[in-house]
Each structure stands twice: as C-alpha cells, then as structure tokens.
Amino acid sequence: MTAEGARLYAHARRLLAEAEELDGLIDQMRGSGETVHLAISHTAAEFVLPRALVLMRRETTAAVEVVIANSRLVKQMVQDGRADIGAAACVCGESVPGTTAVPLIDDEIVVAVPLGHPWARRASVTPAELLSTPLVLRDPDAHTRQVIDEELAAAGLGHPLAACEVGSTQAAKDEAHELGLPTVMSRLTLTPADLLEIVPLEGLTFIRRFFLLHQPGQLSPAASHLLDAFQGSVAELAAGQDLAAAAA
C-alpha cells in the first residue's frame, strides 16, 4: 500500500466507525420514540406484566400502551392489528388464525373457598356438589368462565350456578369472602394473603395455557424486547415458586 493509500485507509476506518456509532444512536432514538401496543388478559396483567415491564426497561425506553381485556378480545386485537403483542389464554389445542403464538405459561382454574367454608380442608368435592352450590363466577365473556363451561359440557354436565358474576379476579376474591361462597379462578393468581383454600375437584381439571401472540413477521426492536421480558418474568416467577416449594 502506498503512503497515500495508508492515509486514505486510516481516514476511511474513522469514517466507518463514526457511521456505525451514528447508526446506533439513530436506532436508540427510534427505540425511545417507539410505542408498543400491548393487549393482555386480566390474569396475565396481574401475574406477569409488572415484572415484564421492569425487565423491558433495562433494554429500551420505548413506551408501552396497555389495554387489559378478556382473552377473546386480546386475540381479536392482535388479529386486526390493534395490538403489536397480545398475552391471552387458550384451551388445549386452540389456535389463533393469523397470529404467531409463543407459549408463555400453563395454568389451571381451581375451586377456592374462604378458610371458614365447610369445604375448606376437604380432600375433594364432587362435580355434583360443585354444580349444586352457588358460586362466585367471572362474567360469561371471561376466558376462565369459558373454560369451565366447555369442560363441564364435554363431561356431559350442566352449567355452574352463579351466586354473582364479577368482572375481575380481585372482585371474585372479595365477593367470595363477602358472601362466604366458593369461587373458581386461576391458580396463578392465588397467594396465602388471599385466605382462600384450593379444593380439588374429583375427576375434572380445567387446564389452559397462556400465549404471547403477534402477527407473522419480524417484530420491532421494542416489541421484541417486550416479548423477551415476558419470558424473563415467567422464568423468575417459576424460580421463585421452586424456592418456596423447597423451603416448605
């Protein structure tokens, strides 16, 4: 290489390094100005969203606009492009056309009773007992309710008897204590502070899985960070549960 070529090469390297730095700065500015539209079910919003937002903030300053709705509406919002990412519950074998589905966490809907209820500390209750007892239920559009109704119908059983229907998991917990009645809800949302005891149901289980949904194709950088943050949140929660189980 000639002396002139060496000087040109050194100058070109500096220009390329500055260009790469500029590209990184532009990407960062775009990320900080981007808004990710998230639709999420009530259960997922309560259980995994707070930690996911903390983890996402470590990677980007992009804003997250959150809509909390039942799983059916969440799926529709992803399908029609109103949400970049959706977190929704699906029954076994269910697919959501027009979306890419990433498994998030498995869940079981359980019967829970106040500690003073006659079913508390029972080994189990029968489906007949469940169906003949007034229950605190979620509203008919809630995925929790849909899973229960479909599983009971598949087993050739009738519909549960609603003492009242409420719009959120917390409302179900409050009404169960207020009325002294059983309720049915996600196992994920129950904590010792709720003072509700899970009672197994003979011969029946209500199983579902939460998925992260998005339209096919490449996600924006901020949306990808949010998806990764959800998975990180679930991993941390699972590790915490394992530690609690070991300690018990």
JSON list of C-alpha atoms in Angstrom, two decimals:
[
{"chain": "A", "resi": 1, "resn": "MET", "atom": "CA", "xyz": [0.00, 0.00, 0.00]},
{"chain": "A", "resi": 2, "resn": "THR", "atom": "CA", "xyz": [1.29, 3.45, -0.88]},
{"chain": "A", "resi": 3, "resn": "ALA", "atom": "CA", "xyz": [1.63, 6.18, 1.72]},
{"chain": "A", "resi": 4, "resn": "GLU", "atom": "CA", "xyz": [-1.40, 7.93, 0.20]},
{"chain": "A", "resi": 5, "resn": "GLY", "atom": "CA", "xyz": [-3.37, 4.67, 0.39]},
{"chain": "A", "resi": 6, "resn": "ALA", "atom": "CA", "xyz": [-2.42, 4.17, 4.04]},
{"chain": "A", "resi": 7, "resn": "ARG", "atom": "CA", "xyz": [-3.63, 7.69, 4.93]},
{"chain": "A", "resi": 8, "resn": "LEU", "atom": "CA", "xyz": [-6.88, 7.10, 3.00]},
{"chain": "A", "resi": 9, "resn": "TYR", "atom": "CA", "xyz": [-7.39, 3.73, 4.71]},
{"chain": "A", "resi": 10, "resn": "ALA", "atom": "CA", "xyz": [-6.96, 5.23, 8.19]},
{"chain": "A", "resi": 11, "resn": "HIS", "atom": "CA", "xyz": [-9.36, 8.05, 7.37]},
{"chain": "A", "resi": 12, "resn": "ALA", "atom": "CA", "xyz": [-11.92, 5.63, 5.92]},
{"chain": "A", "resi": 13, "resn": "ARG", "atom": "CA", "xyz": [-11.79, 3.49, 9.06]},
{"chain": "A", "resi": 14, "resn": "ARG", "atom": "CA", "xyz": [-12.57, 6.51, 11.23]},
{"chain": "A", "resi": 15, "resn": "LEU", "atom": "CA", "xyz": [-15.48, 7.44, 8.96]},
{"chain": "A", "resi": 16, "resn": "LEU", "atom": "CA", "xyz": [-16.87, 3.90, 9.10]},
{"chain": "A", "resi": 17, "resn": "ALA", "atom": "CA", "xyz": [-16.58, 3.82, 12.91]},
{"chain": "A", "resi": 18, "resn": "GLU", "atom": "CA", "xyz": [-18.38, 7.15, 13.17]},
{"chain": "A", "resi": 19, "resn": "ALA", "atom": "CA", "xyz": [-21.08, 5.92, 10.77]},
{"chain": "A", "resi": 20, "resn": "GLU", "atom": "CA", "xyz": [-21.65, 2.81, 12.90]},
{"chain": "A", "resi": 21, "resn": "GLU", "atom": "CA", "xyz": [-21.86, 4.97, 16.02]},
{"chain": "A", "resi": 22, "resn": "LEU", "atom": "CA", "xyz": [-24.36, 7.24, 14.28]},
{"chain": "A", "resi": 23, "resn": "ASP", "atom": "CA", "xyz": [-26.46, 4.23, 13.20]},
{"chain": "A", "resi": 24, "resn": "GLY", "atom": "CA", "xyz": [-26.53, 3.01, 16.79]},
{"chain": "A", "resi": 25, "resn": "LEU", "atom": "CA", "xyz": [-27.60, 6.41, 18.05]},
{"chain": "A", "resi": 26, "resn": "ILE", "atom": "CA", "xyz": [-30.39, 6.61, 15.48]},
{"chain": "A", "resi": 27, "resn": "ASP", "atom": "CA", "xyz": [-31.61, 3.12, 16.42]},
{"chain": "A", "resi": 28, "resn": "GLN", "atom": "CA", "xyz": [-31.61, 4.15, 20.08]},
{"chain": "A", "resi": 29, "resn": "MET", "atom": "CA", "xyz": [-33.56, 7.32, 19.30]},
{"chain": "A", "resi": 30, "resn": "ARG", "atom": "CA", "xyz": [-36.08, 5.35, 17.27]},
{"chain": "A", "resi": 31, "resn": "GLY", "atom": "CA", "xyz": [-36.46, 2.84, 20.05]},
{"chain": "A", "resi": 32, "resn": "SER", "atom": "CA", "xyz": [-37.02, 5.54, 22.65]},
{"chain": "A", "resi": 33, "resn": "GLY", "atom": "CA", "xyz": [-39.70, 7.15, 20.49]},
{"chain": "A", "resi": 34, "resn": "GLU", "atom": "CA", "xyz": [-41.48, 3.91, 19.65]},
{"chain": "A", "resi": 35, "resn": "THR", "atom": "CA", "xyz": [-44.71, 2.82, 21.33]},
{"chain": "A", "resi": 36, "resn": "VAL", "atom": "CA", "xyz": [-45.54, -0.86, 21.71]},
{"chain": "A", "resi": 37, "resn": "HIS", "atom": "CA", "xyz": [-49.27, -1.59, 21.79]},
{"chain": "A", "resi": 38, "resn": "LEU", "atom": "CA", "xyz": [-49.96, -4.44, 24.21]},
{"chain": "A", "resi": 39, "resn": "ALA", "atom": "CA", "xyz": [-53.28, -6.21, 24.78]},
{"chain": "A", "resi": 40, "resn": "ILE", "atom": "CA", "xyz": [-53.27, -8.51, 27.81]},
{"chain": "A", "resi": 41, "resn": "SER", "atom": "CA", "xyz": [-55.75, -10.59, 29.78]},
{"chain": "A", "resi": 42, "resn": "HIS", "atom": "CA", "xyz": [-56.62, -9.71, 33.35]},
{"chain": "A", "resi": 43, "resn": "THR", "atom": "CA", "xyz": [-54.80, -12.72, 34.82]},
{"chain": "A", "resi": 44, "resn": "ALA", "atom": "CA", "xyz": [-51.61, -12.16, 32.83]},
{"chain": "A", "resi": 45, "resn": "ALA", "atom": "CA", "xyz": [-51.69, -8.45, 33.64]},
{"chain": "A", "resi": 46, "resn": "GLU", "atom": "CA", "xyz": [-51.82, -9.22, 37.35]},
{"chain": "A", "resi": 47, "resn": "PHE", "atom": "CA", "xyz": [-49.35, -12.08, 37.35]},
{"chain": "A", "resi": 48, "resn": "VAL", "atom": "CA", "xyz": [-46.57, -11.35, 34.84]},
{"chain": "A", "resi": 49, "resn": "LEU", "atom": "CA", "xyz": [-46.91, -7.80, 33.46]},
{"chain": "A", "resi": 50, "resn": "PRO", "atom": "CA", "xyz": [-45.35, -5.73, 36.28]},
{"chain": "A", "resi": 51, "resn": "ARG", "atom": "CA", "xyz": [-42.05, -7.62, 36.27]},
{"chain": "A", "resi": 52, "resn": "ALA", "atom": "CA", "xyz": [-42.01, -7.80, 32.47]},
{"chain": "A", "resi": 53, "resn": "LEU", "atom": "CA", "xyz": [-42.17, -4.01, 32.24]},
{"chain": "A", "resi": 54, "resn": "VAL", "atom": "CA", "xyz": [-39.25, -3.69, 34.66]},
{"chain": "A", "resi": 55, "resn": "LEU", "atom": "CA", "xyz": [-37.16, -6.14, 32.62]},
{"chain": "A", "resi": 56, "resn": "MET", "atom": "CA", "xyz": [-38.04, -4.41, 29.35]},
{"chain": "A", "resi": 57, "resn": "ARG", "atom": "CA", "xyz": [-36.95, -1.04, 30.73]},
{"chain": "A", "resi": 58, "resn": "ARG", "atom": "CA", "xyz": [-33.42, -2.40, 31.07]},
{"chain": "A", "resi": 59, "resn": "GLU", "atom": "CA", "xyz": [-33.22, -2.74, 27.29]},
{"chain": "A", "resi": 60, "resn": "THR", "atom": "CA", "xyz": [-35.24, 0.17, 25.89]},
{"chain": "A", "resi": 61, "resn": "THR", "atom": "CA", "xyz": [-37.04, 3.35, 26.87]},
{"chain": "A", "resi": 62, "resn": "ALA", "atom": "CA", "xyz": [-39.85, 2.69, 24.38]},
{"chain": "A", "resi": 63, "resn": "ALA", "atom": "CA", "xyz": [-43.33, 3.31, 25.77]},
{"chain": "A", "resi": 64, "resn": "VAL", "atom": "CA", "xyz": [-45.85, 0.51, 26.26]},
{"chain": "A", "resi": 65, "resn": "GLU", "atom": "CA", "xyz": [-49.53, 1.28, 25.78]},
{"chain": "A", "resi": 66, "resn": "VAL", "atom": "CA", "xyz": [-51.54, -1.35, 27.66]},
{"chain": "A", "resi": 67, "resn": "VAL", "atom": "CA", "xyz": [-55.12, -2.49, 27.13]},
{"chain": "A", "resi": 68, "resn": "ILE", "atom": "CA", "xyz": [-56.40, -5.04, 29.67]},
{"chain": "A", "resi": 69, "resn": "ALA", "atom": "CA", "xyz": [-59.29, -7.14, 28.35]},
{"chain": "A", "resi": 70, "resn": "ASN", "atom": "CA", "xyz": [-60.59, -10.69, 28.28]},
{"chain": "A", "resi": 71, "resn": "SER", "atom": "CA", "xyz": [-58.60, -13.19, 26.24]},
{"chain": "A", "resi": 72, "resn": "ARG", "atom": "CA", "xyz": [-61.14, -13.28, 23.42]},
{"chain": "A", "resi": 73, "resn": "LEU", "atom": "CA", "xyz": [-60.78, -9.53, 22.80]},
{"chain": "A", "resi": 74, "resn": "VAL", "atom": "CA", "xyz": [-56.99, -9.72, 23.15]},
{"chain": "A", "resi": 75, "resn": "LYS", "atom": "CA", "xyz": [-56.86, -12.28, 20.32]},
{"chain": "A", "resi": 76, "resn": "GLN", "atom": "CA", "xyz": [-59.07, -10.12, 18.12]},
{"chain": "A", "resi": 77, "resn": "MET", "atom": "CA", "xyz": [-56.89, -7.06, 18.74]},
{"chain": "A", "resi": 78, "resn": "VAL", "atom": "CA", "xyz": [-53.77, -8.90, 17.60]},
{"chain": "A", "resi": 79, "resn": "GLN", "atom": "CA", "xyz": [-55.54, -10.34, 14.57]},
{"chain": "A", "resi": 80, "resn": "ASP", "atom": "CA", "xyz": [-56.76, -6.97, 13.32]},
{"chain": "A", "resi": 81, "resn": "GLY", "atom": "CA", "xyz": [-53.53, -5.13, 14.11]},
{"chain": "A", "resi": 82, "resn": "ARG", "atom": "CA", "xyz": [-54.73, -3.02, 17.02]},
{"chain": "A", "resi": 83, "resn": "ALA", "atom": "CA", "xyz": [-52.11, -4.66, 19.26]},
{"chain": "A", "resi": 84, "resn": "ASP", "atom": "CA", "xyz": [-48.48, -5.44, 18.45]},
{"chain": "A", "resi": 85, "resn": "ILE", "atom": "CA", "xyz": [-48.36, -8.13, 21.13]},
{"chain": "A", "resi": 86, "resn": "GLY", "atom": "CA", "xyz": [-51.14, -9.94, 22.97]},
{"chain": "A", "resi": 87, "resn": "ALA", "atom": "CA", "xyz": [-50.98, -12.09, 26.10]},
{"chain": "A", "resi": 88, "resn": "ALA", "atom": "CA", "xyz": [-54.00, -14.37, 26.18]},
{"chain": "A", "resi": 89, "resn": "ALA", "atom": "CA", "xyz": [-55.16, -17.74, 27.48]},
{"chain": "A", "resi": 90, "resn": "CYS", "atom": "CA", "xyz": [-56.03, -20.60, 25.14]},
{"chain": "A", "resi": 91, "resn": "VAL", "atom": "CA", "xyz": [-57.56, -24.00, 25.77]},
{"chain": "A", "resi": 92, "resn": "CYS", "atom": "CA", "xyz": [-55.61, -27.12, 24.79]},
{"chain": "A", "resi": 93, "resn": "GLY", "atom": "CA", "xyz": [-55.35, -27.42, 21.03]},
{"chain": "A", "resi": 94, "resn": "GLU", "atom": "CA", "xyz": [-56.70, -23.94, 20.31]},
{"chain": "A", "resi": 95, "resn": "SER", "atom": "CA", "xyz": [-55.08, -21.91, 17.54]},
{"chain": "A", "resi": 96, "resn": "VAL", "atom": "CA", "xyz": [-55.50, -18.23, 16.78]},
{"chain": "A", "resi": 97, "resn": "PRO", "atom": "CA", "xyz": [-55.59, -17.75, 12.97]},
{"chain": "A", "resi": 98, "resn": "GLY", "atom": "CA", "xyz": [-53.38, -15.04, 11.56]},
{"chain": "A", "resi": 99, "resn": "THR", "atom": "CA", "xyz": [-51.04, -14.92, 14.53]},
{"chain": "A", "resi": 100, "resn": "THR", "atom": "CA", "xyz": [-47.75, -16.37, 15.69]},
{"chain": "A", "resi": 101, "resn": "ALA", "atom": "CA", "xyz": [-48.17, -17.92, 19.13]},
{"chain": "A", "resi": 102, "resn": "VAL", "atom": "CA", "xyz": [-45.31, -18.22, 21.64]},
{"chain": "A", "resi": 103, "resn": "PRO", "atom": "CA", "xyz": [-46.07, -20.38, 24.73]},
{"chain": "A", "resi": 104, "resn": "LEU", "atom": "CA", "xyz": [-45.77, -18.42, 27.96]},
{"chain": "A", "resi": 105, "resn": "ILE", "atom": "CA", "xyz": [-47.06, -20.38, 30.96]},
{"chain": "A", "resi": 106, "resn": "ASP", "atom": "CA", "xyz": [-49.50, -23.16, 31.84]},
{"chain": "A", "resi": 107, "resn": "ASP", "atom": "CA", "xyz": [-52.39, -22.50, 34.19]},
{"chain": "A", "resi": 108, "resn": "GLU", "atom": "CA", "xyz": [-55.15, -24.36, 36.00]},
{"chain": "A", "resi": 109, "resn": "ILE", "atom": "CA", "xyz": [-58.51, -22.95, 37.02]},
{"chain": "A", "resi": 110, "resn": "VAL", "atom": "CA", "xyz": [-59.30, -24.19, 40.52]},
{"chain": "A", "resi": 111, "resn": "VAL", "atom": "CA", "xyz": [-62.07, -24.14, 43.09]},
{"chain": "A", "resi": 112, "resn": "ALA", "atom": "CA", "xyz": [-61.15, -21.90, 46.04]},
{"chain": "A", "resi": 113, "resn": "VAL", "atom": "CA", "xyz": [-63.09, -21.30, 49.26]},
{"chain": "A", "resi": 114, "resn": "PRO", "atom": "CA", "xyz": [-62.75, -18.97, 52.26]},
{"chain": "A", "resi": 115, "resn": "LEU", "atom": "CA", "xyz": [-60.98, -20.64, 55.17]},
{"chain": "A", "resi": 116, "resn": "GLY", "atom": "CA", "xyz": [-64.22, -20.83, 57.18]},
{"chain": "A", "resi": 117, "resn": "HIS", "atom": "CA", "xyz": [-66.22, -22.54, 54.42]},
{"chain": "A", "resi": 118, "resn": "PRO", "atom": "CA", "xyz": [-67.38, -26.17, 55.03]},
{"chain": "A", "resi": 119, "resn": "TRP", "atom": "CA", "xyz": [-65.30, -27.31, 52.03]},
{"chain": "A", "resi": 120, "resn": "ALA", "atom": "CA", "xyz": [-62.08, -25.94, 53.50]},
{"chain": "A", "resi": 121, "resn": "ARG", "atom": "CA", "xyz": [-59.56, -28.69, 54.23]},
{"chain": "A", "resi": 122, "resn": "ARG", "atom": "CA", "xyz": [-61.69, -31.30, 52.50]},
{"chain": "A", "resi": 123, "resn": "ALA", "atom": "CA", "xyz": [-59.75, -33.74, 50.37]},
{"chain": "A", "resi": 124, "resn": "SER", "atom": "CA", "xyz": [-62.00, -33.00, 47.39]},
{"chain": "A", "resi": 125, "resn": "VAL", "atom": "CA", "xyz": [-65.52, -32.17, 46.24]},
{"chain": "A", "resi": 126, "resn": "THR", "atom": "CA", "xyz": [-67.57, -33.88, 43.56]},
{"chain": "A", "resi": 127, "resn": "PRO", "atom": "CA", "xyz": [-68.80, -32.26, 40.36]},
{"chain": "A", "resi": 128, "resn": "ALA", "atom": "CA", "xyz": [-72.36, -32.75, 41.64]},
{"chain": "A", "resi": 129, "resn": "GLU", "atom": "CA", "xyz": [-71.54, -30.76, 44.78]},
{"chain": "A", "resi": 130, "resn": "LEU", "atom": "CA", "xyz": [-69.95, -28.04, 42.69]},
{"chain": "A", "resi": 131, "resn": "LEU", "atom": "CA", "xyz": [-72.96, -27.74, 40.38]},
{"chain": "A", "resi": 132, "resn": "SER", "atom": "CA", "xyz": [-75.47, -27.66, 43.22]},
{"chain": "A", "resi": 133, "resn": "THR", "atom": "CA", "xyz": [-73.65, -24.91, 45.11]},
{"chain": "A", "resi": 134, "resn": "PRO", "atom": "CA", "xyz": [-73.93, -21.19, 44.30]},
{"chain": "A", "resi": 135, "resn": "LEU", "atom": "CA", "xyz": [-70.55, -19.89, 43.14]},
{"chain": "A", "resi": 136, "resn": "VAL", "atom": "CA", "xyz": [-68.84, -16.55, 42.64]},
{"chain": "A", "resi": 137, "resn": "LEU", "atom": "CA", "xyz": [-68.07, -16.63, 38.92]},
{"chain": "A", "resi": 138, "resn": "ARG", "atom": "CA", "xyz": [-66.37, -14.42, 36.37]},
{"chain": "A", "resi": 139, "resn": "ASP", "atom": "CA", "xyz": [-68.56, -12.83, 33.70]},
{"chain": "A", "resi": 140, "resn": "PRO", "atom": "CA", "xyz": [-69.52, -15.07, 30.73]},
{"chain": "A", "resi": 141, "resn": "ASP", "atom": "CA", "xyz": [-67.03, -13.37, 28.38]},
{"chain": "A", "resi": 142, "resn": "ALA", "atom": "CA", "xyz": [-64.05, -14.13, 30.63]},
{"chain": "A", "resi": 143, "resn": "HIS", "atom": "CA", "xyz": [-61.79, -16.96, 29.47]},
{"chain": "A", "resi": 144, "resn": "THR", "atom": "CA", "xyz": [-61.92, -18.51, 32.95]},
{"chain": "A", "resi": 145, "resn": "ARG", "atom": "CA", "xyz": [-65.67, -18.90, 32.61]},
{"chain": "A", "resi": 146, "resn": "GLN", "atom": "CA", "xyz": [-65.45, -20.22, 29.05]},
{"chain": "A", "resi": 147, "resn": "VAL", "atom": "CA", "xyz": [-63.00, -22.96, 30.05]},
{"chain": "A", "resi": 148, "resn": "ILE", "atom": "CA", "xyz": [-65.24, -24.07, 32.93]},
{"chain": "A", "resi": 149, "resn": "ASP", "atom": "CA", "xyz": [-68.39, -24.13, 30.80]},
{"chain": "A", "resi": 150, "resn": "GLU", "atom": "CA", "xyz": [-66.68, -26.04, 27.97]},
{"chain": "A", "resi": 151, "resn": "GLU", "atom": "CA", "xyz": [-65.13, -28.66, 30.24]},
{"chain": "A", "resi": 152, "resn": "LEU", "atom": "CA", "xyz": [-68.39, -29.25, 32.08]},
{"chain": "A", "resi": 153, "resn": "ALA", "atom": "CA", "xyz": [-70.25, -29.57, 28.79]},
{"chain": "A", "resi": 154, "resn": "ALA", "atom": "CA", "xyz": [-67.63, -32.03, 27.46]},
{"chain": "A", "resi": 155, "resn": "ALA", "atom": "CA", "xyz": [-68.17, -34.14, 30.59]},
{"chain": "A", "resi": 156, "resn": "GLY", "atom": "CA", "xyz": [-71.94, -34.12, 30.00]},
{"chain": "A", "resi": 157, "resn": "LEU", "atom": "CA", "xyz": [-72.60, -31.88, 32.97]},
{"chain": "A", "resi": 158, "resn": "GLY", "atom": "CA", "xyz": [-74.67, -28.74, 33.33]},
{"chain": "A", "resi": 159, "resn": "HIS", "atom": "CA", "xyz": [-73.70, -25.13, 33.91]},
{"chain": "A", "resi": 160, "resn": "PRO", "atom": "CA", "xyz": [-72.47, -23.86, 37.28]},
{"chain": "A", "resi": 161, "resn": "LEU", "atom": "CA", "xyz": [-74.89, -21.97, 39.50]},
{"chain": "A", "resi": 162, "resn": "ALA", "atom": "CA", "xyz": [-73.91, -18.30, 39.72]},
{"chain": "A", "resi": 163, "resn": "ALA", "atom": "CA", "xyz": [-74.48, -16.51, 43.01]},
{"chain": "A", "resi": 164, "resn": "CYS", "atom": "CA", "xyz": [-72.95, -13.47, 41.26]},
{"chain": "A", "resi": 165, "resn": "GLU", "atom": "CA", "xyz": [-70.82, -12.69, 38.23]},
{"chain": "A", "resi": 166, "resn": "VAL", "atom": "CA", "xyz": [-67.89, -10.30, 38.51]},
{"chain": "A", "resi": 167, "resn": "GLY", "atom": "CA", "xyz": [-65.54, -8.61, 36.09]},
{"chain": "A", "resi": 168, "resn": "SER", "atom": "CA", "xyz": [-62.13, -9.33, 37.64]},
{"chain": "A", "resi": 169, "resn": "THR", "atom": "CA", "xyz": [-60.21, -11.86, 39.69]},
{"chain": "A", "resi": 170, "resn": "GLN", "atom": "CA", "xyz": [-59.85, -9.48, 42.63]},
{"chain": "A", "resi": 171, "resn": "ALA", "atom": "CA", "xyz": [-63.61, -8.87, 42.64]},
{"chain": "A", "resi": 172, "resn": "ALA", "atom": "CA", "xyz": [-64.14, -12.65, 42.73]},
{"chain": "A", "resi": 173, "resn": "LYS", "atom": "CA", "xyz": [-61.87, -12.93, 45.77]},
{"chain": "A", "resi": 174, "resn": "ASP", "atom": "CA", "xyz": [-63.65, -10.08, 47.54]},
{"chain": "A", "resi": 175, "resn": "GLU", "atom": "CA", "xyz": [-67.13, -11.48, 46.83]},
{"chain": "A", "resi": 176, "resn": "ALA", "atom": "CA", "xyz": [-66.12, -14.98, 47.93]},
{"chain": "A", "resi": 177, "resn": "HIS", "atom": "CA", "xyz": [-65.19, -13.58, 51.34]},
{"chain": "A", "resi": 178, "resn": "GLU", "atom": "CA", "xyz": [-68.17, -11.24, 51.49]},
{"chain": "A", "resi": 179, "resn": "LEU", "atom": "CA", "xyz": [-70.68, -13.99, 50.67]},
{"chain": "A", "resi": 180, "resn": "GLY", "atom": "CA", "xyz": [-68.79, -16.91, 52.22]},
{"chain": "A", "resi": 181, "resn": "LEU", "atom": "CA", "xyz": [-69.04, -18.88, 48.96]},
{"chain": "A", "resi": 182, "resn": "PRO", "atom": "CA", "xyz": [-66.70, -20.87, 46.72]},
{"chain": "A", "resi": 183, "resn": "THR", "atom": "CA", "xyz": [-65.21, -19.26, 43.65]},
{"chain": "A", "resi": 184, "resn": "VAL", "atom": "CA", "xyz": [-63.24, -20.52, 40.65]},
{"chain": "A", "resi": 185, "resn": "MET", "atom": "CA", "xyz": [-60.13, -18.74, 39.38]},
{"chain": "A", "resi": 186, "resn": "SER", "atom": "CA", "xyz": [-56.61, -19.10, 38.07]},
{"chain": "A", "resi": 187, "resn": "ARG", "atom": "CA", "xyz": [-54.23, -20.91, 40.38]},
{"chain": "A", "resi": 188, "resn": "LEU", "atom": "CA", "xyz": [-51.59, -18.39, 39.33]},
{"chain": "A", "resi": 189, "resn": "THR", "atom": "CA", "xyz": [-53.45, -15.53, 40.99]},
{"chain": "A", "resi": 190, "resn": "LEU", "atom": "CA", "xyz": [-53.85, -17.14, 44.41]},
{"chain": "A", "resi": 191, "resn": "THR", "atom": "CA", "xyz": [-51.49, -16.22, 47.24]},
{"chain": "A", "resi": 192, "resn": "PRO", "atom": "CA", "xyz": [-51.51, -17.00, 51.00]},
{"chain": "A", "resi": 193, "resn": "ALA", "atom": "CA", "xyz": [-52.65, -13.42, 51.63]},
{"chain": "A", "resi": 194, "resn": "ASP", "atom": "CA", "xyz": [-55.95, -14.17, 49.86]},
{"chain": "A", "resi": 195, "resn": "LEU", "atom": "CA", "xyz": [-57.01, -16.52, 52.69]},
{"chain": "A", "resi": 196, "resn": "LEU", "atom": "CA", "xyz": [-58.60, -18.86, 50.16]},
{"chain": "A", "resi": 197, "resn": "GLU", "atom": "CA", "xyz": [-58.02, -22.60, 50.11]},
{"chain": "A", "resi": 198, "resn": "ILE", "atom": "CA", "xyz": [-57.92, -24.67, 46.94]},
{"chain": "A", "resi": 199, "resn": "VAL", "atom": "CA", "xyz": [-60.25, -27.67, 46.95]},
{"chain": "A", "resi": 200, "resn": "PRO", "atom": "CA", "xyz": [-59.58, -30.42, 44.35]},
{"chain": "A", "resi": 201, "resn": "LEU", "atom": "CA", "xyz": [-62.47, -31.38, 42.08]},
{"chain": "A", "resi": 202, "resn": "GLU", "atom": "CA", "xyz": [-62.93, -35.11, 41.59]},
{"chain": "A", "resi": 203, "resn": "GLY", "atom": "CA", "xyz": [-62.43, -36.29, 38.03]},
{"chain": "A", "resi": 204, "resn": "LEU", "atom": "CA", "xyz": [-62.20, -32.85, 36.43]},
{"chain": "A", "resi": 205, "resn": "THR", "atom": "CA", "xyz": [-59.43, -30.39, 35.72]},
{"chain": "A", "resi": 206, "resn": "PHE", "atom": "CA", "xyz": [-59.66, -27.02, 34.00]},
{"chain": "A", "resi": 207, "resn": "ILE", "atom": "CA", "xyz": [-56.36, -26.58, 32.15]},
{"chain": "A", "resi": 208, "resn": "ARG", "atom": "CA", "xyz": [-55.28, -23.78, 29.83]},
{"chain": "A", "resi": 209, "resn": "ARG", "atom": "CA", "xyz": [-52.10, -22.15, 28.56]},
{"chain": "A", "resi": 210, "resn": "PHE", "atom": "CA", "xyz": [-51.14, -18.51, 28.15]},
{"chain": "A", "resi": 211, "resn": "PHE", "atom": "CA", "xyz": [-49.51, -17.46, 24.88]},
{"chain": "A", "resi": 212, "resn": "LEU", "atom": "CA", "xyz": [-47.80, -14.36, 23.57]},
{"chain": "A", "resi": 213, "resn": "LEU", "atom": "CA", "xyz": [-49.40, -13.53, 20.22]},
{"chain": "A", "resi": 214, "resn": "HIS", "atom": "CA", "xyz": [-48.27, -11.30, 17.39]},
{"chain": "A", "resi": 215, "resn": "GLN", "atom": "CA", "xyz": [-48.87, -11.06, 13.68]},
{"chain": "A", "resi": 216, "resn": "PRO", "atom": "CA", "xyz": [-46.49, -13.12, 11.49]},
{"chain": "A", "resi": 217, "resn": "GLY", "atom": "CA", "xyz": [-43.29, -11.37, 10.51]},
{"chain": "A", "resi": 218, "resn": "GLN", "atom": "CA", "xyz": [-40.48, -9.57, 12.25]},
{"chain": "A", "resi": 219, "resn": "LEU", "atom": "CA", "xyz": [-41.28, -7.62, 15.38]},
{"chain": "A", "resi": 220, "resn": "SER", "atom": "CA", "xyz": [-39.97, -4.13, 16.01]},
{"chain": "A", "resi": 221, "resn": "PRO", "atom": "CA", "xyz": [-36.95, -3.96, 18.35]},
{"chain": "A", "resi": 222, "resn": "ALA", "atom": "CA", "xyz": [-39.06, -2.64, 21.22]},
{"chain": "A", "resi": 223, "resn": "ALA", "atom": "CA", "xyz": [-41.76, -5.29, 20.72]},
{"chain": "A", "resi": 224, "resn": "SER", "atom": "CA", "xyz": [-39.07, -7.98, 20.68]},
{"chain": "A", "resi": 225, "resn": "HIS", "atom": "CA", "xyz": [-37.71, -6.63, 23.97]},
{"chain": "A", "resi": 226, "resn": "LEU", "atom": "CA", "xyz": [-41.20, -6.81, 25.49]},
{"chain": "A", "resi": 227, "resn": "LEU", "atom": "CA", "xyz": [-41.70, -10.39, 24.32]},
{"chain": "A", "resi": 228, "resn": "ASP", "atom": "CA", "xyz": [-38.34, -11.40, 25.83]},
{"chain": "A", "resi": 229, "resn": "ALA", "atom": "CA", "xyz": [-39.24, -9.55, 29.03]},
{"chain": "A", "resi": 230, "resn": "PHE", "atom": "CA", "xyz": [-42.44, -11.55, 29.43]},
{"chain": "A", "resi": 231, "resn": "GLN", "atom": "CA", "xyz": [-40.50, -14.78, 29.14]},
{"chain": "A", "resi": 232, "resn": "GLY", "atom": "CA", "xyz": [-37.95, -13.50, 31.64]},
{"chain": "A", "resi": 233, "resn": "SER", "atom": "CA", "xyz": [-40.72, -12.55, 34.04]},
{"chain": "A", "resi": 234, "resn": "VAL", "atom": "CA", "xyz": [-42.22, -16.04, 33.91]},
{"chain": "A", "resi": 235, "resn": "ALA", "atom": "CA", "xyz": [-38.79, -17.63, 34.39]},
{"chain": "A", "resi": 236, "resn": "GLU", "atom": "CA", "xyz": [-38.18, -15.54, 37.51]},
{"chain": "A", "resi": 237, "resn": "LEU", "atom": "CA", "xyz": [-41.61, -16.38, 38.92]},
{"chain": "A", "resi": 238, "resn": "ALA", "atom": "CA", "xyz": [-41.07, -20.09, 38.29]},
{"chain": "A", "resi": 239, "resn": "ALA", "atom": "CA", "xyz": [-37.70, -19.95, 40.04]},
{"chain": "A", "resi": 240, "resn": "GLY", "atom": "CA", "xyz": [-39.31, -18.18, 42.99]},
{"chain": "A", "resi": 241, "resn": "GLN", "atom": "CA", "xyz": [-42.04, -20.81, 43.23]},
{"chain": "A", "resi": 242, "resn": "ASP", "atom": "CA", "xyz": [-39.46, -23.60, 43.14]},
{"chain": "A", "resi": 243, "resn": "LEU", "atom": "CA", "xyz": [-37.57, -21.97, 46.01]},
{"chain": "A", "resi": 244, "resn": "ALA", "atom": "CA", "xyz": [-40.76, -21.55, 48.02]},
{"chain": "A", "resi": 245, "resn": "ALA", "atom": "CA", "xyz": [-41.70, -25.19, 47.45]},
{"chain": "A", "resi": 246, "resn": "ALA", "atom": "CA", "xyz": [-38.24, -26.33, 48.52]},
{"chain": "A", "resi": 247, "resn": "ALA", "atom": "CA", "xyz": [-38.42, -24.22, 51.66]},
{"chain": "A", "resi": 248, "resn": "ALA", "atom": "CA", "xyz": [-41.83, -25.65, 52.54]}
]
